[in-house]
mmCIF file of C-alpha atoms in Angstrom:
data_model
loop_
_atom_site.group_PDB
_atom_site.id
_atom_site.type_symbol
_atom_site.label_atom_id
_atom_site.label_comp_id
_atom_site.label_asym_id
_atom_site.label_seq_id
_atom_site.Cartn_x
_atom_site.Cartn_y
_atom_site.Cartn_z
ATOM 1 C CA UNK X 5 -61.066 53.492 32.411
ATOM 2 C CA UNK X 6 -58.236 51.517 33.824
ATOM 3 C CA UNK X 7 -54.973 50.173 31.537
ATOM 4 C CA UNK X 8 -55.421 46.864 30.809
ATOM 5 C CA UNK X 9 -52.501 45.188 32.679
ATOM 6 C CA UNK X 10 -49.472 44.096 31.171
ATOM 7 C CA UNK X 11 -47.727 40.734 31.626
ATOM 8 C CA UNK X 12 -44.509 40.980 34.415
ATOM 9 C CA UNK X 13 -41.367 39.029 32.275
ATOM 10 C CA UNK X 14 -39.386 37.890 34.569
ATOM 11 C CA UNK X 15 -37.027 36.541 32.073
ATOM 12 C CA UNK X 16 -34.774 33.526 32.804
ATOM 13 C CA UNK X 17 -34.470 32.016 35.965
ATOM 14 C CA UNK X 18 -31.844 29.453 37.328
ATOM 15 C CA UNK X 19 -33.276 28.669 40.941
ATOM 16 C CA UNK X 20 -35.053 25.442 41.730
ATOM 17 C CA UNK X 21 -38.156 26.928 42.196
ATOM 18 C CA UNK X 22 -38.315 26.717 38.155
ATOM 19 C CA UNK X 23 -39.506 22.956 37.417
ATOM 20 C CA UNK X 24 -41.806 22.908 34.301
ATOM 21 C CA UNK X 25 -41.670 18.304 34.615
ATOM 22 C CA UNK X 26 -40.246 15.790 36.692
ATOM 23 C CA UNK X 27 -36.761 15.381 37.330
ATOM 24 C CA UNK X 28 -35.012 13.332 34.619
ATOM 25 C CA UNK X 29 -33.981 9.782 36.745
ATOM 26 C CA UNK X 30 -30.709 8.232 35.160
ATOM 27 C CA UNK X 31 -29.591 5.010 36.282
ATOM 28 C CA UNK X 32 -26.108 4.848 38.055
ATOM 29 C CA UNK X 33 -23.164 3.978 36.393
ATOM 30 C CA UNK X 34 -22.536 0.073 37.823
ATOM 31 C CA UNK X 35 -18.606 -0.204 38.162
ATOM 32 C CA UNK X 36 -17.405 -1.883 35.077
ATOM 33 C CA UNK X 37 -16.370 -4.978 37.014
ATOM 34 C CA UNK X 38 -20.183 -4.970 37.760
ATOM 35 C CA UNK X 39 -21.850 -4.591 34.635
ATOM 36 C CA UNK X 40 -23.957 -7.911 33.386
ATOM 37 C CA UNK X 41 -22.996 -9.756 30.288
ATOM 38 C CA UNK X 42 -24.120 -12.066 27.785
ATOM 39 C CA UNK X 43 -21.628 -14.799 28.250
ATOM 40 C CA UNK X 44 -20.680 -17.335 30.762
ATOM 41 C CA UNK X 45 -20.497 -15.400 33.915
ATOM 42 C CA UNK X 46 -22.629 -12.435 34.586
ATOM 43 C CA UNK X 47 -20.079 -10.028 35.850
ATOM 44 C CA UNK X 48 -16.284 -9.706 35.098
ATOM 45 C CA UNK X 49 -15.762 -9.804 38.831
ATOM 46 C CA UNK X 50 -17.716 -13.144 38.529
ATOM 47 C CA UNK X 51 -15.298 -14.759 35.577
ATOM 48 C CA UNK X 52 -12.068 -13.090 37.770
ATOM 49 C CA UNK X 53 -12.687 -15.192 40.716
ATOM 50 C CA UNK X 54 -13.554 -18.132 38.367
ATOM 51 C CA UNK X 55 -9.813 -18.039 37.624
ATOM 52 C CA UNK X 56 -8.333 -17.095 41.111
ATOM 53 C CA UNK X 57 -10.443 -20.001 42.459
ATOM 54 C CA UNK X 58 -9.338 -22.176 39.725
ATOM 55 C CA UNK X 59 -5.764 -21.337 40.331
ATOM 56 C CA UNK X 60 -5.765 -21.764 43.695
ATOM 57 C CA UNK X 61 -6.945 -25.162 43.186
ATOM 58 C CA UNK X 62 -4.483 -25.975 40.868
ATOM 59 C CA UNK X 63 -1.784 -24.733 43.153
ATOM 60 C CA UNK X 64 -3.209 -26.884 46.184
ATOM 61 C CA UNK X 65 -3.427 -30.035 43.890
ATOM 62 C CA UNK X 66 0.214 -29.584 43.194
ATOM 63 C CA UNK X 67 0.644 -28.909 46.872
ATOM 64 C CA UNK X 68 -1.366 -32.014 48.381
ATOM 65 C CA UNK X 69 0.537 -34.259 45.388
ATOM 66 C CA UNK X 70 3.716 -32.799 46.042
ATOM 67 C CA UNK X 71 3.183 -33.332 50.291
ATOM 68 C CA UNK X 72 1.913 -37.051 49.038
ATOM 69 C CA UNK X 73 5.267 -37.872 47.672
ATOM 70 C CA UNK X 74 8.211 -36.320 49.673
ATOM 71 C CA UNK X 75 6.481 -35.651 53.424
ATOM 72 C CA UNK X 76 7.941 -38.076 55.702
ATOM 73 C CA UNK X 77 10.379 -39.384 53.142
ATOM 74 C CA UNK X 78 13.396 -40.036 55.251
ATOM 75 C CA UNK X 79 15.999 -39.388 52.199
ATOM 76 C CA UNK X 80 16.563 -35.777 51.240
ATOM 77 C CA UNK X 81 14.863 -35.233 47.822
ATOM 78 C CA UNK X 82 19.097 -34.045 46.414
ATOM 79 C CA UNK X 83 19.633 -38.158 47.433
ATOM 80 C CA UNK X 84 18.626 -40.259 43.619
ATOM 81 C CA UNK X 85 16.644 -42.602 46.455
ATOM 82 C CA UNK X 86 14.078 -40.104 47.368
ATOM 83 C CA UNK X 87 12.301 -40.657 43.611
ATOM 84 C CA UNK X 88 12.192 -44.403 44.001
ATOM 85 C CA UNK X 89 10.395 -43.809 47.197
ATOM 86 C CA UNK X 90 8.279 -41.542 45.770
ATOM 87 C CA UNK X 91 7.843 -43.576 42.984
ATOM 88 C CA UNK X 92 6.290 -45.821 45.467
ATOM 89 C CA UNK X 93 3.811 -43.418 46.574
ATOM 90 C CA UNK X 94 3.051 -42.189 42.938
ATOM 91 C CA UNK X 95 0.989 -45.000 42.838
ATOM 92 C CA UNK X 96 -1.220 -43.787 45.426
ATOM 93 C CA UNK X 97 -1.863 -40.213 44.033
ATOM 94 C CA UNK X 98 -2.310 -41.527 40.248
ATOM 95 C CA UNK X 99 -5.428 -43.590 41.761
ATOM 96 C CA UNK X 100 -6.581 -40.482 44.068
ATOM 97 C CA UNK X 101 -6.536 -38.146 40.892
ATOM 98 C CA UNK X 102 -8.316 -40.858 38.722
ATOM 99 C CA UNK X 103 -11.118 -41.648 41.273
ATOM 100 C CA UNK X 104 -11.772 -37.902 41.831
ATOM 101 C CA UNK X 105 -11.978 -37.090 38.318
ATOM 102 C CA UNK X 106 -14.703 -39.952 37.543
ATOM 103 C CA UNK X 107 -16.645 -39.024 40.350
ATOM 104 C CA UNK X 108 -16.775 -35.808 39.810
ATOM 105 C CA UNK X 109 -17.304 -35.792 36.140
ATOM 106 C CA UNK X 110 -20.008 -38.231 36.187
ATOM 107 C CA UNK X 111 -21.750 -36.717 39.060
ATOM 108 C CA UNK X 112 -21.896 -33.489 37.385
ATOM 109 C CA UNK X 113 -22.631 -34.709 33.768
ATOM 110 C CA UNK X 114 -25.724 -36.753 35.565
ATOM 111 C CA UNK X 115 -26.956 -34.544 37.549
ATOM 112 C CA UNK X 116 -27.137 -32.248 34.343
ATOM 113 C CA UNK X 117 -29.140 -34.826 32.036
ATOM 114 C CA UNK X 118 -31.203 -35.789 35.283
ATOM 115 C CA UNK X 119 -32.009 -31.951 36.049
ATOM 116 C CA UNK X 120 -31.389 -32.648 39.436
ATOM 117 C CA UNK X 121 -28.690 -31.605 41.592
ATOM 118 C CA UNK X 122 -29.520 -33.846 44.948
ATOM 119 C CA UNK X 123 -29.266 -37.582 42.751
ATOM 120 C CA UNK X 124 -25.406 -38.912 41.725
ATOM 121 C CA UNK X 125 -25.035 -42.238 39.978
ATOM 122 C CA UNK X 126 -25.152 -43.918 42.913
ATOM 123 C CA UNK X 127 -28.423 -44.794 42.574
ATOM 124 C CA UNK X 128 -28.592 -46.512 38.882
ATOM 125 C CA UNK X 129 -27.399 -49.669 41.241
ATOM 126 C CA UNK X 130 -23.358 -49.307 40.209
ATOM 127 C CA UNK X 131 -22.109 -49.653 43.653
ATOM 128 C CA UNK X 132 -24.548 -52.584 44.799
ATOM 129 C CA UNK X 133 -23.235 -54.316 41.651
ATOM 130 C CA UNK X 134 -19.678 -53.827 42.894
ATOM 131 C CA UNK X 135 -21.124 -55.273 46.184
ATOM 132 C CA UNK X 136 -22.808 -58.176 44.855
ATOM 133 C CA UNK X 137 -20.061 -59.488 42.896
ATOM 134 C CA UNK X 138 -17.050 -59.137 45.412
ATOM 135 C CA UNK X 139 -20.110 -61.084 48.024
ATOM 136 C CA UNK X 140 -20.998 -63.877 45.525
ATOM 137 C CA UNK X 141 -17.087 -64.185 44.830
ATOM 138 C CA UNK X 142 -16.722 -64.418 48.835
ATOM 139 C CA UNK X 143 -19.679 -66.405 49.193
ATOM 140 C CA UNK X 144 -19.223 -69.389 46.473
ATOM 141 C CA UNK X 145 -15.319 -69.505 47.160
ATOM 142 C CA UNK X 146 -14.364 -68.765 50.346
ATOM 143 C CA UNK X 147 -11.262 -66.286 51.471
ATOM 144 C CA UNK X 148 -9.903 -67.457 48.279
ATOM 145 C CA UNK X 149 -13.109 -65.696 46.401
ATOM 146 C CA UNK X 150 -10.950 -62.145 46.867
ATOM 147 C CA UNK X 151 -8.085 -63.411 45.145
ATOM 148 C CA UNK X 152 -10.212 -64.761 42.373
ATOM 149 C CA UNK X 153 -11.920 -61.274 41.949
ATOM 150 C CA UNK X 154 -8.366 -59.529 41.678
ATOM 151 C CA UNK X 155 -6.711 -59.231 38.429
ATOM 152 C CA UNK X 156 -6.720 -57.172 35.311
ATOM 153 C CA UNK X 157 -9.377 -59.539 33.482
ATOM 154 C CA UNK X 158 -11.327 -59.639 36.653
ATOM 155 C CA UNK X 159 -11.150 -55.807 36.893
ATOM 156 C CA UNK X 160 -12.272 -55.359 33.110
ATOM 157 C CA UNK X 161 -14.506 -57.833 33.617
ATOM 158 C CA UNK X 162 -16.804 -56.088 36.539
ATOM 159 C CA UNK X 163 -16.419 -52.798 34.655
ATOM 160 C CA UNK X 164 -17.990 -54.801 31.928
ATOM 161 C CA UNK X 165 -20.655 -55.652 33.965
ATOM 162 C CA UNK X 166 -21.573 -52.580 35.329
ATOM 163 C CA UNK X 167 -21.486 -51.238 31.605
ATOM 164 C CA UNK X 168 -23.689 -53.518 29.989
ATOM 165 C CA UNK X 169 -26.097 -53.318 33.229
ATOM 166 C CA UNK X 170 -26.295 -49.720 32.761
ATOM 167 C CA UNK X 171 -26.936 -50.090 29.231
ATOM 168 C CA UNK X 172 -29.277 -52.427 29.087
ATOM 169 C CA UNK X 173 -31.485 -50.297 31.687
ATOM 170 C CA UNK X 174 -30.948 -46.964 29.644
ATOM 171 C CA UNK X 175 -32.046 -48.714 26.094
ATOM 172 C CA UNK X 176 -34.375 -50.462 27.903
ATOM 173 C CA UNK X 177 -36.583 -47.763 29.636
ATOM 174 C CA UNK X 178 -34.938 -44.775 27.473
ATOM 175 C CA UNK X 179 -35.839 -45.658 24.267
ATOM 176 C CA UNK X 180 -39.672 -47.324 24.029
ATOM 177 C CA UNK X 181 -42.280 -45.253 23.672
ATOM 178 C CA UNK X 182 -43.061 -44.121 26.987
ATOM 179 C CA UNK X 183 -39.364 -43.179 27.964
ATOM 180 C CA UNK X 184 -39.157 -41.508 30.736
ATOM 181 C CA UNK X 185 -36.396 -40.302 32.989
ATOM 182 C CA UNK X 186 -37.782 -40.528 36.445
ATOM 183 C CA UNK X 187 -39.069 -43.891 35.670
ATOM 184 C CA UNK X 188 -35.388 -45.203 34.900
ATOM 185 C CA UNK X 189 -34.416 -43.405 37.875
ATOM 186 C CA UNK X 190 -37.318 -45.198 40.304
ATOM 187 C CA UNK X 191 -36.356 -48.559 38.589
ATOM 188 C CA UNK X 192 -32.478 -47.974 39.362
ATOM 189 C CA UNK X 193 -33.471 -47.570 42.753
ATOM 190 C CA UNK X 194 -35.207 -50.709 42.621
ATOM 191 C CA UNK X 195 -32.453 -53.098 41.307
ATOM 192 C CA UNK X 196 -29.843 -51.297 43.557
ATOM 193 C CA UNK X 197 -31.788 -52.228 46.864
ATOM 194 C CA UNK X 198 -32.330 -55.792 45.482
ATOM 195 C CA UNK X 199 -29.047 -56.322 44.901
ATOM 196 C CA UNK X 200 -28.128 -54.782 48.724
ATOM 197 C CA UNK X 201 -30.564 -56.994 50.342
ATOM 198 C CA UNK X 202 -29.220 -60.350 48.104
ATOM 199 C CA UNK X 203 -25.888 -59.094 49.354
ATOM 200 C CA UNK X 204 -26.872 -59.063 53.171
ATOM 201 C CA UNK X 205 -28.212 -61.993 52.546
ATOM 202 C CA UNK X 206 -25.135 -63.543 51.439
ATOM 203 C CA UNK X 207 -23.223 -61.849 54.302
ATOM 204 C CA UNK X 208 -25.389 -63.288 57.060
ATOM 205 C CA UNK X 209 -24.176 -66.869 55.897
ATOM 206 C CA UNK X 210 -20.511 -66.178 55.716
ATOM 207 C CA UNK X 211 -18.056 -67.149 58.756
ATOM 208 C CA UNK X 212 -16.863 -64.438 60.754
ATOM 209 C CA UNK X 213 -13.475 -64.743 59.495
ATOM 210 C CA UNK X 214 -14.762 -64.594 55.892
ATOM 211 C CA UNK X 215 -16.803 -61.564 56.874
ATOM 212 C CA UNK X 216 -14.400 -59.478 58.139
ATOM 213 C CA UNK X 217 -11.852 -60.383 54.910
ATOM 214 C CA UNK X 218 -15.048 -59.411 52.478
ATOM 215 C CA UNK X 219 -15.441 -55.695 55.026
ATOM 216 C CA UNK X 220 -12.173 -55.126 54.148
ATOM 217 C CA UNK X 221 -12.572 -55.631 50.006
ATOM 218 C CA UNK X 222 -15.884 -53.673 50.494
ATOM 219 C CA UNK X 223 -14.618 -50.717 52.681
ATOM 220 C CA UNK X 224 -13.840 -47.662 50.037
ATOM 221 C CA UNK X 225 -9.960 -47.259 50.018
ATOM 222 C CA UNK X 226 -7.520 -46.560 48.108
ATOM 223 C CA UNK X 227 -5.476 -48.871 49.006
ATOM 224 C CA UNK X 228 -7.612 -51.329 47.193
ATOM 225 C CA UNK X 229 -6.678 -50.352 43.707
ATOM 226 C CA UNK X 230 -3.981 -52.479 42.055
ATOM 227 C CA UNK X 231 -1.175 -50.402 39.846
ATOM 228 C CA UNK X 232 -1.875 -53.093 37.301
ATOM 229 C CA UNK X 233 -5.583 -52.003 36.886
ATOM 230 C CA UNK X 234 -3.840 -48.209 35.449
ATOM 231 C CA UNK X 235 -3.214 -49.453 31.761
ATOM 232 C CA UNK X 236 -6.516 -49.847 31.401
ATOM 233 C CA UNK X 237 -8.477 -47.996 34.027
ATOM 234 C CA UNK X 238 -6.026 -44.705 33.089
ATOM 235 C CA UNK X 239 -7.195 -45.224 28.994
ATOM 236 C CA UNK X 240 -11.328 -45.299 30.198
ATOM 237 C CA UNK X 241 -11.218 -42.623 32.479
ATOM 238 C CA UNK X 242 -9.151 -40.215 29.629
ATOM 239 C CA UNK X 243 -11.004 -41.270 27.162
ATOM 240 C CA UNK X 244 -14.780 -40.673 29.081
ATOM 241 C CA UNK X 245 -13.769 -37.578 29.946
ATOM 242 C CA UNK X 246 -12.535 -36.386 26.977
ATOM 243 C CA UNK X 247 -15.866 -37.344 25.539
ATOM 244 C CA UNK X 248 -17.731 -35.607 28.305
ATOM 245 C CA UNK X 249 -15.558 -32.270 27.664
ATOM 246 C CA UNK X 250 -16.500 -32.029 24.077
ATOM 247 C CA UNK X 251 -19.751 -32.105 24.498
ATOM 248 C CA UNK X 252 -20.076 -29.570 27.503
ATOM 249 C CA UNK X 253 -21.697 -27.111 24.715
ATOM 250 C CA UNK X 254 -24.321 -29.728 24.195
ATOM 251 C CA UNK X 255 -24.765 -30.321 27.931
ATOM 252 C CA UNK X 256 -25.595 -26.454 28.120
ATOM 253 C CA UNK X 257 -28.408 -27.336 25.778
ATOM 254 C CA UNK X 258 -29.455 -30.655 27.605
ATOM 255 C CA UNK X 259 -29.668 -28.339 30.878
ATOM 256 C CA UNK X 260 -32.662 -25.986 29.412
ATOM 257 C CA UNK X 261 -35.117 -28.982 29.114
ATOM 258 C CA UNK X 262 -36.298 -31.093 26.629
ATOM 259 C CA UNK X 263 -38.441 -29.227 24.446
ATOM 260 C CA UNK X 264 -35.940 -26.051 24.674
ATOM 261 C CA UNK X 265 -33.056 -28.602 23.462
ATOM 262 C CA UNK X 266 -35.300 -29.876 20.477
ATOM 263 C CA UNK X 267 -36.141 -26.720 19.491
ATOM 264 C CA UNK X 268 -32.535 -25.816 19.141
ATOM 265 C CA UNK X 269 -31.759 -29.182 17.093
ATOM 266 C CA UNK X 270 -30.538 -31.031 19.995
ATOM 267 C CA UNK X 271 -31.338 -35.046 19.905
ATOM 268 C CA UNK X 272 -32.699 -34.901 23.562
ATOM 269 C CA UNK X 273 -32.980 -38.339 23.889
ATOM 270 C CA UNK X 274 -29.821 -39.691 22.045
ATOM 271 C CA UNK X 275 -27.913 -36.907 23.965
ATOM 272 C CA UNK X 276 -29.289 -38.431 27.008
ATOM 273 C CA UNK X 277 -28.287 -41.951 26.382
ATOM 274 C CA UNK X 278 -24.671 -40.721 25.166
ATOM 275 C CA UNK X 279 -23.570 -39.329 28.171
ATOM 276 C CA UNK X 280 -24.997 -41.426 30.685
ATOM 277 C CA UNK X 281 -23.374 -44.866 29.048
ATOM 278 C CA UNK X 282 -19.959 -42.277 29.390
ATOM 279 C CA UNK X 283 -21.227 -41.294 33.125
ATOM 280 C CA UNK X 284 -21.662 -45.702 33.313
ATOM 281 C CA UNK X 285 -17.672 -45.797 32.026
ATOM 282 C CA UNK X 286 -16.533 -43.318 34.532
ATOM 283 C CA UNK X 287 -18.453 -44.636 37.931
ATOM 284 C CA UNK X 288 -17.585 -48.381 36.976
ATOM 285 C CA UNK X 289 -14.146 -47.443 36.741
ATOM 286 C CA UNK X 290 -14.078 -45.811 39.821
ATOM 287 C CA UNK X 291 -16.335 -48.468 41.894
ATOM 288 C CA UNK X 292 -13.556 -51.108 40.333
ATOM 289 C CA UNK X 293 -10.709 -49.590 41.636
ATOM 290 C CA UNK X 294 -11.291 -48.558 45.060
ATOM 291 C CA UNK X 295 -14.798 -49.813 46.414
ATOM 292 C CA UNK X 296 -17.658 -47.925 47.496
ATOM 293 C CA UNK X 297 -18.045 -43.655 48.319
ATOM 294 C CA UNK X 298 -21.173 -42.462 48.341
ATOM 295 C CA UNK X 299 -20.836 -39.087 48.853
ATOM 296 C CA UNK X 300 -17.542 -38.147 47.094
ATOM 297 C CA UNK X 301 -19.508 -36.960 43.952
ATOM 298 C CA UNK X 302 -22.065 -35.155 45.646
ATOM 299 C CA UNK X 303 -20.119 -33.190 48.184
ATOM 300 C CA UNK X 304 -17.534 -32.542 45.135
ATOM 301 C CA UNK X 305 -20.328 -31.778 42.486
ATOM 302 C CA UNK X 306 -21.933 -29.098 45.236
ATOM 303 C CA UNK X 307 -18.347 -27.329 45.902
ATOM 304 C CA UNK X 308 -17.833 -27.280 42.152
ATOM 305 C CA UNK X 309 -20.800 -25.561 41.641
ATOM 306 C CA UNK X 310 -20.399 -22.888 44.499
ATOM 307 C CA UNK X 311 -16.751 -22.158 43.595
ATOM 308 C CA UNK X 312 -17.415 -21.810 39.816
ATOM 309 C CA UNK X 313 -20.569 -19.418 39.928
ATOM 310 C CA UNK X 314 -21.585 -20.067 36.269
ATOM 311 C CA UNK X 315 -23.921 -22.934 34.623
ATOM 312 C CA UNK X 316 -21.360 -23.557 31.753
ATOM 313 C CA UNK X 317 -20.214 -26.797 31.831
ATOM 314 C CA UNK X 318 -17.234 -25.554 29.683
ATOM 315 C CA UNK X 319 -15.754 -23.918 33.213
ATOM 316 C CA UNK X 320 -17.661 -26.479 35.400
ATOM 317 C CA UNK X 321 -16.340 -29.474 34.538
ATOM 318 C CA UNK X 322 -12.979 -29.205 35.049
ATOM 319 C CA UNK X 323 -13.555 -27.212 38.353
ATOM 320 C CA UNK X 324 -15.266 -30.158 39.348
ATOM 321 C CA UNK X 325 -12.471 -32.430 38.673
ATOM 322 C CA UNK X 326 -9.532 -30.246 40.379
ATOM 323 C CA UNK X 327 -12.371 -30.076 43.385
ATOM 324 C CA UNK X 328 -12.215 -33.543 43.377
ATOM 325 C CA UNK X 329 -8.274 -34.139 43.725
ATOM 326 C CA UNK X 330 -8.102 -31.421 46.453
ATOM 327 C CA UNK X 331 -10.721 -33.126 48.547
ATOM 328 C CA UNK X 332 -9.557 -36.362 48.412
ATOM 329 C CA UNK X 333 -5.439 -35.770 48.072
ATOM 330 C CA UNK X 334 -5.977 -32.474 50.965
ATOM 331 C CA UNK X 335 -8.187 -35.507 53.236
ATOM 332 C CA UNK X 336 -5.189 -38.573 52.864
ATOM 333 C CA UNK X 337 -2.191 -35.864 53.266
ATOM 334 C CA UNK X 338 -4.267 -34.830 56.706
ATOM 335 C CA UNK X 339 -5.563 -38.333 58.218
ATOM 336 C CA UNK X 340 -2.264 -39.765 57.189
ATOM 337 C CA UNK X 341 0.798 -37.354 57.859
ATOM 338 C CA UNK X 342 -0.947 -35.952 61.303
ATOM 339 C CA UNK X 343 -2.876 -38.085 62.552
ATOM 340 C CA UNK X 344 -1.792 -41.740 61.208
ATOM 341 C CA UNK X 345 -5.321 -42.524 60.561
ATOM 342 C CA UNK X 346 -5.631 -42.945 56.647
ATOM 343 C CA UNK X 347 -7.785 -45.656 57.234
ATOM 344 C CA UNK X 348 -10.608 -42.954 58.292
ATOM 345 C CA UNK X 349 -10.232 -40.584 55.623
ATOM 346 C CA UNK X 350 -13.278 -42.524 53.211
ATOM 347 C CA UNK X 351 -15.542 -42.665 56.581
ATOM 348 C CA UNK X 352 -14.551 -38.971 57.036
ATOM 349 C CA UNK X 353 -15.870 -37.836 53.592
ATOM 350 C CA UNK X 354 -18.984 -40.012 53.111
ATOM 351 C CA UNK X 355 -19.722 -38.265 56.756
ATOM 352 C CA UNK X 356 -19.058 -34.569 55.697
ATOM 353 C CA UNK X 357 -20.755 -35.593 52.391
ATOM 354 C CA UNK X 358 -23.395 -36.754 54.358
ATOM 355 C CA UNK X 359 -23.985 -33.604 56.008
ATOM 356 C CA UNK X 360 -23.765 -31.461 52.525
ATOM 357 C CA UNK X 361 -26.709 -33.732 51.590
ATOM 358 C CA UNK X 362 -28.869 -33.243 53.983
ATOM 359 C CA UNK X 363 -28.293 -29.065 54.299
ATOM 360 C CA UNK X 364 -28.702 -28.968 50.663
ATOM 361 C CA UNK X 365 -31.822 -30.888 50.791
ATOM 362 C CA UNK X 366 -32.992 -29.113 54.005
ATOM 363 C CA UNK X 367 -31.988 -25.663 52.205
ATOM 364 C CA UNK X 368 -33.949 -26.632 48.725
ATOM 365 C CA UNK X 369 -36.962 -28.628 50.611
ATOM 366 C CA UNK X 370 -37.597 -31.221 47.616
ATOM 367 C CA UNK X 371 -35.548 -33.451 46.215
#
């Protein structure tokens, strides 16, 4: 009768050949620079370059204003003569930094309440306005219809205007009982390319001498803008944005939807209205004071966005606005120091604005 066998023991092993489950997977450790947080940006390498970028805009602002002032001046800046010249000039960058910052405040803030990054205020029908008046002006008076335009109660006057027109078309077709944003938007449209086409209309019947004096009031520039239109374009402009700062939190909230901003006890609506009659401030002070340009916002609005790489309009905003100064202060220093054409620098951004428009558009296919 044979033993019965005995189990072999091989006791502990340490070899691979030893798997009783599957390998235990663990996740590897991201770089702390890399890990995702709750808060504005998703990464700290994110919120670092938020500052750099931010920094090195500052620094180029400085720069471009600086280079505004003192390049070219022909008395050493030791002589007490160099600051009245550039006293002279100061003028010129005051205006550049308060057009920027309107633009590209109120492009972003609208294009935020709109939920759509391709529309600026452009379309509400702000700059046909401008248009319309200066034309009528020219067109009922003559040559002397610019000079009666010009003027601080002229100036308040057509940023009155443009006010009250945007108001009237927000409380009208914002606050019935079929309000509804894209219907505004489609009626904006509407009254902007009937005022054009009045406009044109105007302009066929004017001589060619009056024509050619109304191009000139019409063509974007800064050399439009009065110094006595700062008292109270300078007020507006602080004053808007201000407004629009303080309520970036809220704009964060506006930016999830409607019925996500209710639910968090956001006044969708009222919020709406609020901020666009602060985005009608900002774009009538700007259209005022230097004319017609299209594309500044957008192309501005679009940079801000790629250089701040966060949704928080707490760190957007004023990106946005030191984006603004560079591209219009770096674009006059350029066309004007090297190649004594500032005259070009307004047709030089509404065409590279141009271009942003239609790769973005391209890029997204919709609008």
């Amino acid at each position: 009768m044979a033993s019965p066998t005995t189990a072999h023991d091989p006791g502990p092993t340490t070899g691979e050949d030893d798997v009783t489950g599957p390998p235990e997977i663990t996740a590897p450790m991201r770089p702390r620079s890399a890990r995702r947080t709750s808060g504005s940006f998703q990464t700290r390498r994110q919120q670092v370059r938020y500052w750099l970028v931010l920094s090195l805009m500052i620094l180029l602002s400085v720069g471009f204003g600086f280079g505004l002032l003192a390049y070219d001046n022909p008395v050493p800046i030791s002589d007490d003569r160099f600051w009245i010249i550039a006293r002279m000039r100061a003028t010129d960058v005051v205006v550049m930094a308060l057009v920027a910052t309107c633009q590209a405040i109120a492009t972003v803030a609208f294009q935020t309440v709109t939920n759509n990054r391709i529309i600026t205020p452009s379309i509400m029908g702000f700059e046909s306005l401008y248009v319309a008046v200066q034309t009528s002006a020219v067109y009922f008076l003559g040559v002397a219809g610019v000079v009666a335009v010009q003027g601080v109660p002229q100036f308040a006057l057509q940023v009155a205007l443009m006010v009250v027109f945007a108001l009237f078309l927000y409380g009208w077709l914002l606050s019935g009982r079929y309000a509804n944003l894209q219907v505004m938007l489609l009626v904006g449209i509407i009254i902007g390319a009937g005022l054009g086409s009045v406009s044109t209309f105007m302009q066929r019947l004017l001589t060619p001498s009056e024509f050619d004096v109304l191009t000139a009031r019409l063509f974007g520039s800064v050399s439009n803008a009065d110094a006595d239109y700062l008292p109270l374009a300078i007020p507006l402009c602080v004053l808007a944005t201000g407004a629009i700062l303080l309520r970036a939190r809220r704009l964060n909230v506006v930016a999830l939807g409607r019925d996500i901003s209710m639910g968090l006890g956001v006044n969708h609506r009222a919020e709406i209205i609020k901020v666009l009659f602060l985005v009608s401030i900002l774009m009538a002070v700007s259209t005022a004071m230097i004319g017609r340009m299209t594309f500044l916002g957008f192309l501005v609005a679009t940079l801000a966005y790629q250089f701040s790489g966060t949704h928080d309009h707490r760190y957007t905003l004023p990106m946005a606005g030191l984006t603004g100064f560079v591209v219009l202060s770096g674009a006059y220093f350029v066309m004007r120091n090297i190649f004594s054409a500032a005259g070009v620098v307004s047709i030089l951004i509404e065409f590279v604005g141009g271009i942003v428009f239609l790769v973005v558009i391209l890029r997204k296919g919709r609008l």
